[in-house]
Amino acid sequence: MSRPSLQALGDASFARSEHVSAELLALTYGSFVRQLVQDYESPSDVNAQLESIGYNMGVRLVDDFLAKSNISHCSSLAKTAEVIAKVAFKMFLGVSATVGVWSQDKKTFGIVFDDNPLAEFAELPEECAGLWYSNVLCGVIRGALEMVNMKVECRFERCRLRGDECNEIRVSLHEILVEQPPKGED
Amino acid sequence: MQSRSRKSLMHDSVPGSSSPHGITKNILEMSLNQARGEVNMDAYLVLFSELVSYCRDRVESVMALQEKLAQLGYRIGRRALELILAREKVSRRETRLLNMLNFIASTLWNFLYGKQADCLKKVRDSELEYYIEEAEPLVNKYISVPADYGHFNCASFSAGIINGVLDSAGFPAEVTAKVLARNGDEDLSQQQGQPLTIYYIKFEPEVLEREKRLNG
């Protein structure tokens, strides 16, 4: 097992990529979320919208990830979880995450992280108490995993903007999609 | 900003600083001075392209789309100015037109894109009009504009940022992003074919009046 190297892989993938300033990301994301809050009535609608935006991003980012991270096939859900936390988070956001508590049936895990570049400079006003500000990340994980045949559901469990001590996304595996050969003539 | 490094991602954690709500720090207790480091450009650009499609699905015309993008940028500009001034520890902001323009083309650009703007020019025969040229705006890197969108330019977003900065600094102006096809004329002949983005800035007359007053 090449366990210690995941972190190194994450660092290397991040170092290899081109960068933009984290402030630009935070301000752009903030402005985007603000627009959604303006356009949708309830925070739960905004959450759903953010998730679907993230899904589209994940579908595209997974290619980038597979091409640049040198990650080979993940043989188990446990490995997948480690790769998301240690390599993907590092490569895209420049922060490292850890895998949190697993559920009894070993199908749900947490991605726990302290620093969240998306949520810099942000504060949740009272009327947005139901908003999961960084919900786009849930969509990114779902979109990316779907492209590697894993159907998952993600939701925020803890968010520092809500006063929690860290951020946590719960990821539940629903099914592993079986690759179907395209229908047509034999 | 020179001190920006990948290692500086961690917040300075002051022991025992807890907000009334919980263990995390209140936003007002967090340092503004510390640069937040860097993130992956692809992640940013994919987010930006989602932002563009979100706006596109909610407007009727290409013009309206440009305006929408500019609106989203405008909010960033207002915040960026405050943040930069707090970081640079300057106790006053620029009040003179040329200084302000230089601030945009160097300090703001550096803050947003990690480099200076390609060039800043004055429109001939006008005291109110200036423009900033940029060969490759960051936000256009992965964007290809459909032919039927005409002169649509996603850099309208950056134009909005400039507008936000100028407005909050007390320099009301109209800022638009244009695409200039380079057809080999004048001094733009080096990189033929590559379109050039122009941020065209037209100040309100009151700015010039103040400028004259300050000149004494």
mmCIF file of C-alpha atoms in Angstrom:
data_model
loop_
_atom_site.group_PDB
_atom_site.id
_atom_site.type_symbol
_atom_site.label_atom_id
_atom_site.label_comp_id
_atom_site.label_asym_id
_atom_site.label_seq_id
_atom_site.Cartn_x
_atom_site.Cartn_y
_atom_site.Cartn_z
ATOM 1 C CA MET A 1 0.000 0.000 0.000
ATOM 2 C CA SER A 2 1.264 3.404 -0.850
ATOM 3 C CA ARG A 3 -0.567 5.047 1.982
ATOM 4 C CA PRO A 4 1.861 7.820 2.900
ATOM 5 C CA SER A 5 2.124 8.918 -0.697
ATOM 6 C CA LEU A 6 -1.469 10.127 -1.082
ATOM 7 C CA GLN A 7 -0.639 13.338 0.678
ATOM 8 C CA ALA A 8 2.449 13.738 -1.474
ATOM 9 C CA LEU A 9 0.392 13.069 -4.585
ATOM 10 C CA GLY A 10 -2.021 15.780 -3.509
ATOM 11 C CA ASP A 11 0.789 18.247 -2.916
ATOM 12 C CA ALA A 12 2.400 17.404 -6.226
ATOM 13 C CA SER A 13 -0.855 17.694 -8.162
ATOM 14 C CA PHE A 14 -1.485 21.065 -6.600
ATOM 15 C CA ALA A 15 2.027 22.251 -7.328
ATOM 16 C CA ARG A 16 1.775 21.124 -10.938
ATOM 17 C CA SER A 17 -1.465 22.993 -11.614
ATOM 18 C CA GLU A 18 -1.783 26.599 -12.570
ATOM 19 C CA HIS A 19 -3.137 28.814 -9.833
ATOM 20 C CA VAL A 20 -5.288 31.816 -9.185
ATOM 21 C CA SER A 21 -5.500 33.780 -5.992
ATOM 22 C CA ALA A 22 -7.777 32.355 -3.350
ATOM 23 C CA GLU A 23 -9.244 35.811 -2.818
ATOM 24 C CA LEU A 24 -10.458 35.915 -6.401
ATOM 25 C CA LEU A 25 -12.158 32.560 -5.943
ATOM 26 C CA ALA A 26 -13.720 33.583 -2.637
ATOM 27 C CA LEU A 27 -15.007 36.888 -3.996
ATOM 28 C CA THR A 28 -16.320 35.355 -7.209
ATOM 29 C CA TYR A 29 -18.054 32.537 -5.378
ATOM 30 C CA GLY A 30 -19.481 34.993 -2.886
ATOM 31 C CA SER A 31 -20.897 37.140 -5.635
ATOM 32 C CA PHE A 32 -22.381 34.066 -7.297
ATOM 33 C CA VAL A 33 -24.028 32.830 -4.111
ATOM 34 C CA ARG A 34 -25.347 36.300 -3.486
ATOM 35 C CA GLN A 35 -26.971 36.226 -6.927
ATOM 36 C CA LEU A 36 -28.611 32.876 -6.157
ATOM 37 C CA VAL A 37 -29.904 34.149 -2.839
ATOM 38 C CA GLN A 38 -31.429 37.051 -4.723
ATOM 39 C CA ASP A 39 -32.958 34.833 -7.412
ATOM 40 C CA TYR A 40 -34.421 32.096 -5.227
ATOM 41 C CA GLU A 41 -36.839 32.446 -2.419
ATOM 42 C CA SER A 42 -35.762 29.903 0.109
ATOM 43 C CA PRO A 43 -32.299 28.886 1.256
ATOM 44 C CA SER A 44 -33.146 25.269 0.500
ATOM 45 C CA ASP A 45 -33.709 26.183 -3.155
ATOM 46 C CA VAL A 46 -30.346 27.917 -3.189
ATOM 47 C CA ASN A 47 -28.761 24.824 -1.674
ATOM 48 C CA ALA A 48 -30.256 22.664 -4.404
ATOM 49 C CA GLN A 49 -29.157 25.067 -7.111
ATOM 50 C CA LEU A 50 -25.620 25.209 -5.740
ATOM 51 C CA GLU A 51 -25.527 21.445 -5.671
ATOM 52 C CA SER A 52 -26.512 21.178 -9.307
ATOM 53 C CA ILE A 53 -23.966 23.832 -10.303
ATOM 54 C CA GLY A 54 -21.371 21.799 -8.474
ATOM 55 C CA TYR A 55 -22.502 18.647 -10.252
ATOM 56 C CA ASN A 56 -21.723 20.205 -13.630
ATOM 57 C CA MET A 57 -18.344 21.290 -12.317
ATOM 58 C CA GLY A 58 -17.559 17.846 -10.932
ATOM 59 C CA VAL A 59 -18.389 16.191 -14.242
ATOM 60 C CA ARG A 60 -15.779 18.379 -15.899
ATOM 61 C CA LEU A 61 -13.206 18.474 -13.132
ATOM 62 C CA VAL A 62 -12.960 14.714 -12.806
ATOM 63 C CA ASP A 63 -11.217 14.487 -16.190
ATOM 64 C CA ASP A 64 -8.712 17.047 -15.093
ATOM 65 C CA PHE A 65 -8.256 15.161 -11.865
ATOM 66 C CA LEU A 66 -7.688 11.776 -13.483
ATOM 67 C CA ALA A 67 -5.364 13.261 -16.067
ATOM 68 C CA LYS A 68 -3.160 15.157 -13.668
ATOM 69 C CA SER A 69 -3.232 13.435 -10.309
ATOM 70 C CA ASN A 70 -1.565 10.114 -11.215
ATOM 71 C CA ILE A 71 -4.241 8.321 -9.268
ATOM 72 C CA SER A 72 -4.954 4.848 -10.460
ATOM 73 C CA HIS A 73 -8.101 2.846 -9.949
ATOM 74 C CA CYS A 74 -9.572 3.058 -6.454
ATOM 75 C CA SER A 75 -10.227 -0.469 -5.316
ATOM 76 C CA SER A 76 -12.523 0.320 -2.415
ATOM 77 C CA LEU A 77 -14.773 3.019 -1.091
ATOM 78 C CA ALA A 78 -12.262 3.583 1.675
ATOM 79 C CA LYS A 79 -9.575 4.335 -0.862
ATOM 80 C CA THR A 80 -11.936 6.620 -2.778
ATOM 81 C CA ALA A 81 -12.645 8.545 0.405
ATOM 82 C CA GLU A 82 -8.945 8.981 1.124
ATOM 83 C CA VAL A 83 -8.267 10.133 -2.419
ATOM 84 C CA ILE A 84 -11.032 12.746 -2.309
ATOM 85 C CA ALA A 85 -9.843 14.100 1.009
ATOM 86 C CA LYS A 86 -6.095 14.012 0.529
ATOM 87 C CA VAL A 87 -5.616 14.423 -3.201
ATOM 88 C CA ALA A 88 -8.677 16.070 -4.755
ATOM 89 C CA PHE A 89 -9.244 18.686 -2.060
ATOM 90 C CA LYS A 90 -5.583 19.557 -2.083
ATOM 91 C CA MET A 91 -5.306 19.666 -5.842
ATOM 92 C CA PHE A 92 -8.276 21.941 -6.423
ATOM 93 C CA LEU A 93 -8.618 24.011 -3.292
ATOM 94 C CA GLY A 94 -5.109 23.859 -1.924
ATOM 95 C CA VAL A 95 -6.362 22.635 1.439
ATOM 96 C CA SER A 96 -6.188 19.189 2.879
ATOM 97 C CA ALA A 97 -9.103 17.324 4.323
ATOM 98 C CA THR A 98 -9.402 14.166 6.325
ATOM 99 C CA VAL A 99 -11.824 11.290 6.199
ATOM 100 C CA GLY A 100 -14.251 11.477 9.079
ATOM 101 C CA VAL A 101 -16.357 8.893 10.827
ATOM 102 C CA TRP A 102 -17.730 5.970 8.839
ATOM 103 C CA SER A 103 -21.283 4.769 9.228
ATOM 104 C CA GLN A 104 -22.046 1.312 10.599
ATOM 105 C CA ASP A 105 -22.726 -0.135 7.175
ATOM 106 C CA LYS A 106 -19.485 1.375 5.836
ATOM 107 C CA LYS A 107 -21.311 3.131 3.044
ATOM 108 C CA THR A 108 -21.237 6.664 4.394
ATOM 109 C CA PHE A 109 -18.181 8.668 5.317
ATOM 110 C CA GLY A 110 -17.344 12.225 6.168
ATOM 111 C CA ILE A 111 -14.921 14.616 4.521
ATOM 112 C CA VAL A 112 -13.711 16.937 7.226
ATOM 113 C CA PHE A 113 -11.789 20.131 6.575
ATOM 114 C CA ASP A 114 -10.980 23.303 8.459
ATOM 115 C CA ASP A 115 -10.013 25.848 5.869
ATOM 116 C CA ASN A 116 -12.489 26.528 3.149
ATOM 117 C CA PRO A 117 -11.325 28.932 0.445
ATOM 118 C CA LEU A 118 -14.904 29.314 -0.811
ATOM 119 C CA ALA A 119 -16.169 30.717 2.434
ATOM 120 C CA GLU A 120 -13.475 33.310 3.107
ATOM 121 C CA PHE A 121 -14.868 36.722 4.011
ATOM 122 C CA ALA A 122 -18.363 35.276 4.212
ATOM 123 C CA GLU A 123 -20.868 35.563 6.983
ATOM 124 C CA LEU A 124 -24.361 34.132 7.060
ATOM 125 C CA PRO A 125 -27.035 36.690 7.844
ATOM 126 C CA GLU A 126 -29.986 35.487 9.894
ATOM 127 C CA GLU A 127 -32.340 35.173 6.943
ATOM 128 C CA CYS A 128 -29.901 32.776 5.310
ATOM 129 C CA ALA A 129 -29.595 30.538 8.349
ATOM 130 C CA GLY A 130 -30.708 27.528 6.300
ATOM 131 C CA LEU A 131 -28.101 28.049 3.640
ATOM 132 C CA TRP A 132 -25.222 25.643 3.199
ATOM 133 C CA TYR A 133 -22.925 28.252 1.770
ATOM 134 C CA SER A 134 -20.407 25.893 0.187
ATOM 135 C CA ASN A 135 -22.964 23.371 -1.028
ATOM 136 C CA VAL A 136 -21.379 23.513 -4.454
ATOM 137 C CA LEU A 137 -18.743 21.117 -3.077
ATOM 138 C CA CYS A 138 -21.397 18.444 -2.527
ATOM 139 C CA GLY A 139 -22.319 18.683 -6.169
ATOM 140 C CA VAL A 140 -18.702 18.538 -7.276
ATOM 141 C CA ILE A 141 -18.150 15.295 -5.372
ATOM 142 C CA ARG A 142 -21.377 13.768 -6.670
ATOM 143 C CA GLY A 143 -20.668 14.770 -10.282
ATOM 144 C CA ALA A 144 -17.088 13.573 -10.199
ATOM 145 C CA LEU A 145 -17.932 10.221 -8.615
ATOM 146 C CA GLU A 146 -20.774 9.612 -11.007
ATOM 147 C CA MET A 147 -18.278 9.827 -13.851
ATOM 148 C CA VAL A 148 -16.358 6.978 -12.255
ATOM 149 C CA ASN A 149 -19.534 4.939 -11.877
ATOM 150 C CA MET A 150 -20.355 5.647 -8.260
ATOM 151 C CA LYS A 151 -23.728 7.035 -7.442
ATOM 152 C CA VAL A 152 -23.471 8.987 -4.235
ATOM 153 C CA GLU A 153 -25.406 11.531 -2.282
ATOM 154 C CA CYS A 154 -23.590 14.304 -0.437
ATOM 155 C CA ARG A 155 -24.735 16.772 2.120
ATOM 156 C CA PHE A 156 -23.148 19.239 4.446
ATOM 157 C CA GLU A 157 -23.276 18.205 8.051
ATOM 158 C CA ARG A 158 -21.197 20.928 9.611
ATOM 159 C CA CYS A 159 -20.120 24.323 8.369
ATOM 160 C CA ARG A 160 -17.914 26.847 10.085
ATOM 161 C CA LEU A 161 -20.110 29.671 8.881
ATOM 162 C CA ARG A 162 -22.814 28.202 11.058
ATOM 163 C CA GLY A 163 -20.534 28.194 14.054
ATOM 164 C CA ASP A 164 -19.397 24.581 13.817
ATOM 165 C CA GLU A 165 -15.793 23.880 14.651
ATOM 166 C CA CYS A 166 -15.038 22.447 11.226
ATOM 167 C CA ASN A 167 -16.650 21.710 7.896
ATOM 168 C CA GLU A 168 -17.956 18.252 7.179
ATOM 169 C CA ILE A 169 -19.564 16.783 4.100
ATOM 170 C CA ARG A 170 -21.231 13.393 4.448
ATOM 171 C CA VAL A 171 -20.929 11.222 1.377
ATOM 172 C CA SER A 172 -23.199 8.158 1.046
ATOM 173 C CA LEU A 173 -22.719 5.526 -1.582
ATOM 174 C CA HIS A 174 -25.997 4.447 -3.144
ATOM 175 C CA GLU A 175 -24.861 2.083 -5.825
ATOM 176 C CA ILE A 176 -21.959 1.274 -8.047
ATOM 177 C CA LEU A 177 -23.123 1.693 -11.592
ATOM 178 C CA VAL A 178 -22.349 -1.123 -13.924
ATOM 179 C CA GLU A 179 -20.861 -0.026 -17.163
ATOM 180 C CA GLN A 180 -23.285 -0.980 -19.896
ATOM 181 C CA PRO A 181 -22.046 -1.633 -23.382
ATOM 182 C CA PRO A 182 -23.744 0.740 -25.778
ATOM 183 C CA LYS A 183 -26.892 -0.745 -27.241
ATOM 184 C CA GLY A 184 -26.899 -1.460 -30.935
ATOM 185 C CA GLU A 185 -26.044 -4.166 -33.345
ATOM 186 C CA ASP A 186 -23.973 -6.956 -31.839
ATOM 187 C CA MET B 1 0.842 40.781 -1.763
ATOM 188 C CA GLN B 2 4.341 39.652 -2.512
ATOM 189 C CA SER B 3 4.202 37.565 0.595
ATOM 190 C CA ARG B 4 1.528 35.355 -0.883
ATOM 191 C CA SER B 5 2.678 31.834 -0.630
ATOM 192 C CA ARG B 6 1.138 28.448 -0.710
ATOM 193 C CA LYS B 7 2.089 27.867 2.859
ATOM 194 C CA SER B 8 0.066 30.760 4.160
ATOM 195 C CA LEU B 9 -3.259 29.011 3.811
ATOM 196 C CA MET B 10 -3.743 28.467 7.477
ATOM 197 C CA HIS B 11 -5.440 31.098 9.514
ATOM 198 C CA ASP B 12 -3.528 32.456 12.387
ATOM 199 C CA SER B 13 -5.226 30.719 15.211
ATOM 200 C CA VAL B 14 -5.261 32.813 18.298
ATOM 201 C CA PRO B 15 -5.647 30.525 21.268
ATOM 202 C CA GLY B 16 -8.811 30.987 23.202
ATOM 203 C CA SER B 17 -10.493 33.232 20.692
ATOM 204 C CA SER B 18 -14.025 32.039 20.473
ATOM 205 C CA SER B 19 -17.101 33.778 19.251
ATOM 206 C CA PRO B 20 -20.229 33.811 21.354
ATOM 207 C CA HIS B 21 -21.825 31.270 18.997
ATOM 208 C CA GLY B 22 -19.282 28.565 19.115
ATOM 209 C CA ILE B 23 -15.700 27.618 18.824
ATOM 210 C CA THR B 24 -14.990 29.296 15.503
ATOM 211 C CA LYS B 25 -13.853 32.839 15.231
ATOM 212 C CA ASN B 26 -16.219 35.602 14.411
ATOM 213 C CA ILE B 27 -15.619 37.003 10.949
ATOM 214 C CA LEU B 28 -14.647 40.326 12.438
ATOM 215 C CA GLU B 29 -11.907 38.694 14.443
ATOM 216 C CA MET B 30 -10.257 37.162 11.437
ATOM 217 C CA SER B 31 -7.247 38.821 9.966
ATOM 218 C CA LEU B 32 -7.705 40.613 6.683
ATOM 219 C CA ASN B 33 -4.020 41.121 6.209
ATOM 220 C CA GLN B 34 -3.050 37.599 5.626
ATOM 221 C CA ALA B 35 -3.132 36.558 2.011
ATOM 222 C CA ARG B 36 -5.293 33.504 1.524
ATOM 223 C CA GLY B 37 -2.909 31.668 -0.778
ATOM 224 C CA GLU B 38 -3.817 30.118 -4.054
ATOM 225 C CA VAL B 39 -6.248 27.664 -5.538
ATOM 226 C CA ASN B 40 -6.338 25.637 -8.712
ATOM 227 C CA MET B 41 -7.019 27.733 -11.780
ATOM 228 C CA ASP B 42 -9.061 25.029 -13.484
ATOM 229 C CA ALA B 43 -11.391 24.822 -10.520
ATOM 230 C CA TYR B 44 -11.839 28.575 -10.673
ATOM 231 C CA LEU B 45 -12.478 28.638 -14.395
ATOM 232 C CA VAL B 46 -14.975 25.794 -14.243
ATOM 233 C CA LEU B 47 -16.820 27.701 -11.537
ATOM 234 C CA PHE B 48 -16.694 30.807 -13.692
ATOM 235 C CA SER B 49 -18.107 28.980 -16.688
ATOM 236 C CA GLU B 50 -20.988 27.774 -14.508
ATOM 237 C CA LEU B 51 -21.527 31.351 -13.450
ATOM 238 C CA VAL B 52 -21.730 32.387 -17.094
ATOM 239 C CA SER B 53 -24.179 29.614 -17.988
ATOM 240 C CA TYR B 54 -26.286 30.415 -14.943
ATOM 241 C CA CYS B 55 -26.549 34.016 -16.068
ATOM 242 C CA ARG B 56 -27.090 33.039 -19.706
ATOM 243 C CA ASP B 57 -30.110 30.916 -18.801
ATOM 244 C CA ARG B 58 -31.713 33.842 -17.061
ATOM 245 C CA VAL B 59 -31.424 36.645 -19.560
ATOM 246 C CA GLU B 60 -33.009 37.338 -22.908
ATOM 247 C CA SER B 61 -30.233 38.931 -24.894
ATOM 248 C CA VAL B 62 -26.498 39.020 -25.273
ATOM 249 C CA MET B 63 -26.475 42.616 -24.060
ATOM 250 C CA ALA B 64 -28.346 41.610 -20.922
ATOM 251 C CA LEU B 65 -25.881 38.803 -20.352
ATOM 252 C CA GLN B 66 -22.969 41.241 -20.471
ATOM 253 C CA GLU B 67 -24.758 43.451 -17.990
ATOM 254 C CA LYS B 68 -25.496 40.554 -15.676
ATOM 255 C CA LEU B 69 -21.863 39.486 -15.656
ATOM 256 C CA ALA B 70 -20.815 43.051 -15.011
ATOM 257 C CA GLN B 71 -23.222 43.198 -12.075
ATOM 258 C CA LEU B 72 -21.658 40.128 -10.523
ATOM 259 C CA GLY B 73 -18.229 41.634 -11.024
ATOM 260 C CA TYR B 74 -19.308 44.971 -9.611
ATOM 261 C CA ARG B 75 -19.917 43.447 -6.180
ATOM 262 C CA ILE B 76 -16.431 42.022 -6.234
ATOM 263 C CA GLY B 77 -14.915 45.381 -7.121
ATOM 264 C CA ARG B 78 -16.507 47.095 -4.165
ATOM 265 C CA ARG B 79 -15.104 44.519 -1.787
ATOM 266 C CA ALA B 80 -11.747 44.201 -3.475
ATOM 267 C CA LEU B 81 -11.017 47.906 -3.058
ATOM 268 C CA GLU B 82 -11.620 47.792 0.675
ATOM 269 C CA LEU B 83 -9.612 44.649 1.072
ATOM 270 C CA ILE B 84 -6.656 45.967 -0.898
ATOM 271 C CA LEU B 85 -6.598 49.250 1.016
ATOM 272 C CA ALA B 86 -6.711 47.413 4.315
ATOM 273 C CA ARG B 87 -3.911 45.115 3.213
ATOM 274 C CA GLU B 88 -1.659 47.778 1.773
ATOM 275 C CA LYS B 89 -2.076 49.753 4.976
ATOM 276 C CA VAL B 90 -2.583 52.975 3.096
ATOM 277 C CA SER B 91 -4.632 55.343 5.141
ATOM 278 C CA ARG B 92 -6.006 57.170 2.158
ATOM 279 C CA ARG B 93 -7.269 56.180 -1.232
ATOM 280 C CA GLU B 94 -6.319 57.759 -4.514
ATOM 281 C CA THR B 95 -8.134 60.954 -5.361
ATOM 282 C CA ARG B 96 -6.426 61.773 -8.629
ATOM 283 C CA LEU B 97 -7.533 60.305 -11.875
ATOM 284 C CA LEU B 98 -4.229 59.071 -13.221
ATOM 285 C CA ASN B 99 -3.178 57.599 -9.904
ATOM 286 C CA MET B 100 -6.491 55.803 -9.692
ATOM 287 C CA LEU B 101 -6.072 54.372 -13.163
ATOM 288 C CA ASN B 102 -2.586 53.194 -12.309
ATOM 289 C CA PHE B 103 -3.939 51.632 -9.150
ATOM 290 C CA ILE B 104 -6.398 49.649 -11.282
ATOM 291 C CA ALA B 105 -3.858 48.571 -13.859
ATOM 292 C CA SER B 106 -1.204 47.555 -11.353
ATOM 293 C CA THR B 107 -2.399 47.011 -7.782
ATOM 294 C CA LEU B 108 -5.895 45.739 -8.518
ATOM 295 C CA TRP B 109 -4.720 43.611 -11.407
ATOM 296 C CA ASN B 110 -1.984 42.140 -9.286
ATOM 297 C CA PHE B 111 -4.427 41.348 -6.515
ATOM 298 C CA LEU B 112 -6.894 39.670 -8.860
ATOM 299 C CA TYR B 113 -4.715 38.064 -11.488
ATOM 300 C CA GLY B 114 -1.195 38.081 -10.078
ATOM 301 C CA LYS B 115 0.167 40.313 -12.831
ATOM 302 C CA GLN B 116 -0.096 43.823 -14.179
ATOM 303 C CA ALA B 117 -2.480 44.796 -16.928
ATOM 304 C CA ASP B 118 -0.913 44.696 -20.370
ATOM 305 C CA CYS B 119 -1.251 48.403 -20.939
ATOM 306 C CA LEU B 120 -3.229 51.448 -20.022
ATOM 307 C CA LYS B 121 -3.921 54.072 -22.643
ATOM 308 C CA LYS B 122 -5.767 57.309 -23.062
ATOM 309 C CA VAL B 123 -8.232 57.809 -25.855
ATOM 310 C CA ARG B 124 -6.974 60.490 -28.198
ATOM 311 C CA ASP B 125 -8.835 63.802 -28.059
ATOM 312 C CA SER B 126 -10.748 62.926 -24.916
ATOM 313 C CA GLU B 127 -9.986 63.698 -21.327
ATOM 314 C CA LEU B 128 -12.640 61.369 -19.993
ATOM 315 C CA GLU B 129 -11.899 58.169 -21.831
ATOM 316 C CA TYR B 130 -9.202 55.615 -21.163
ATOM 317 C CA TYR B 131 -8.729 51.974 -21.900
ATOM 318 C CA ILE B 132 -6.841 48.992 -20.596
ATOM 319 C CA GLU B 133 -5.685 46.381 -23.056
ATOM 320 C CA GLU B 134 -5.390 42.731 -22.239
ATOM 321 C CA ALA B 135 -4.371 40.023 -24.657
ATOM 322 C CA GLU B 136 -5.527 37.047 -22.618
ATOM 323 C CA PRO B 137 -8.024 37.749 -19.888
ATOM 324 C CA LEU B 138 -7.978 34.966 -17.314
ATOM 325 C CA VAL B 139 -11.718 34.410 -17.468
ATOM 326 C CA ASN B 140 -11.680 33.885 -21.231
ATOM 327 C CA LYS B 141 -9.154 31.097 -21.114
ATOM 328 C CA TYR B 142 -11.650 28.274 -21.504
ATOM 329 C CA ILE B 143 -14.440 30.241 -23.103
ATOM 330 C CA SER B 144 -15.251 30.110 -26.753
ATOM 331 C CA VAL B 145 -17.909 32.542 -27.807
ATOM 332 C CA PRO B 146 -20.499 31.220 -30.259
ATOM 333 C CA ALA B 147 -20.524 33.098 -33.556
ATOM 334 C CA ASP B 148 -24.064 34.366 -33.084
ATOM 335 C CA TYR B 149 -23.050 36.115 -29.850
ATOM 336 C CA GLY B 150 -21.314 38.818 -31.856
ATOM 337 C CA HIS B 151 -18.901 40.859 -29.811
ATOM 338 C CA PHE B 152 -19.877 39.275 -26.522
ATOM 339 C CA ASN B 153 -16.959 39.139 -24.119
ATOM 340 C CA CYS B 154 -16.963 37.309 -20.781
ATOM 341 C CA ALA B 155 -14.422 39.841 -19.600
ATOM 342 C CA SER B 156 -17.496 42.012 -18.975
ATOM 343 C CA PHE B 157 -17.201 40.380 -15.591
ATOM 344 C CA SER B 158 -13.776 41.986 -15.075
ATOM 345 C CA ALA B 159 -15.126 45.242 -16.454
ATOM 346 C CA GLY B 160 -17.742 45.054 -13.703
ATOM 347 C CA ILE B 161 -14.984 44.610 -11.126
ATOM 348 C CA ILE B 162 -13.217 47.736 -12.407
ATOM 349 C CA ASN B 163 -16.493 49.595 -12.314
ATOM 350 C CA GLY B 164 -17.109 48.522 -8.726
ATOM 351 C CA VAL B 165 -13.682 49.699 -7.650
ATOM 352 C CA LEU B 166 -14.012 53.041 -9.440
ATOM 353 C CA ASP B 167 -17.484 53.688 -8.077
ATOM 354 C CA SER B 168 -16.561 53.008 -4.494
ATOM 355 C CA ALA B 169 -13.442 55.117 -4.867
ATOM 356 C CA GLY B 170 -15.575 58.056 -5.971
ATOM 357 C CA PHE B 171 -14.794 57.906 -9.671
ATOM 358 C CA PRO B 172 -18.152 57.216 -11.291
ATOM 359 C CA ALA B 173 -17.547 55.809 -14.739
ATOM 360 C CA GLU B 174 -18.903 53.534 -17.363
ATOM 361 C CA VAL B 175 -16.747 50.492 -17.973
ATOM 362 C CA THR B 176 -17.276 48.059 -20.824
ATOM 363 C CA ALA B 177 -15.299 45.158 -22.168
ATOM 364 C CA LYS B 178 -14.923 44.997 -25.908
ATOM 365 C CA VAL B 179 -13.273 42.587 -28.248
ATOM 366 C CA LEU B 180 -11.000 43.998 -30.868
ATOM 367 C CA ALA B 181 -10.206 41.772 -33.779
ATOM 368 C CA ARG B 182 -6.603 42.315 -34.687
ATOM 369 C CA ASN B 183 -6.403 42.730 -38.400
ATOM 370 C CA GLY B 184 -2.875 43.905 -38.676
ATOM 371 C CA ASP B 185 -3.503 47.608 -38.702
ATOM 372 C CA GLU B 186 -1.809 50.224 -36.582
ATOM 373 C CA ASP B 187 0.436 49.040 -33.797
ATOM 374 C CA LEU B 188 -1.363 45.802 -33.073
ATOM 375 C CA SER B 189 0.256 43.846 -35.830
ATOM 376 C CA GLN B 190 2.452 41.506 -33.776
ATOM 377 C CA GLN B 191 -0.111 38.910 -32.847
ATOM 378 C CA GLN B 192 -2.467 38.774 -35.729
ATOM 379 C CA GLY B 193 -5.719 36.938 -35.451
ATOM 380 C CA GLN B 194 -5.765 36.830 -31.645
ATOM 381 C CA PRO B 195 -8.577 39.058 -30.488
ATOM 382 C CA LEU B 196 -7.668 41.674 -27.959
ATOM 383 C CA THR B 197 -9.816 42.609 -24.998
ATOM 384 C CA ILE B 198 -10.253 46.278 -24.291
ATOM 385 C CA TYR B 199 -11.662 47.596 -21.050
ATOM 386 C CA TYR B 200 -13.023 50.929 -22.083
ATOM 387 C CA ILE B 201 -13.438 53.399 -19.220
ATOM 388 C CA LYS B 202 -15.410 56.592 -19.623
ATOM 389 C CA PHE B 203 -15.525 58.813 -16.576
ATOM 390 C CA GLU B 204 -18.469 61.005 -15.702
ATOM 391 C CA PRO B 205 -17.816 64.724 -16.354
ATOM 392 C CA GLU B 206 -17.876 65.450 -12.607
ATOM 393 C CA VAL B 207 -14.657 63.477 -12.247
ATOM 394 C CA LEU B 208 -12.908 65.804 -14.646
ATOM 395 C CA GLU B 209 -14.329 68.859 -12.916
ATOM 396 C CA ARG B 210 -12.935 67.708 -9.613
ATOM 397 C CA GLU B 211 -9.644 66.907 -11.272
ATOM 398 C CA LYS B 212 -9.436 70.471 -12.577
ATOM 399 C CA ARG B 213 -10.277 71.864 -9.159
ATOM 400 C CA LEU B 214 -7.567 69.773 -7.556
ATOM 401 C CA ASN B 215 -5.114 70.995 -10.131
ATOM 402 C CA GLY B 216 -5.798 74.431 -8.726
#
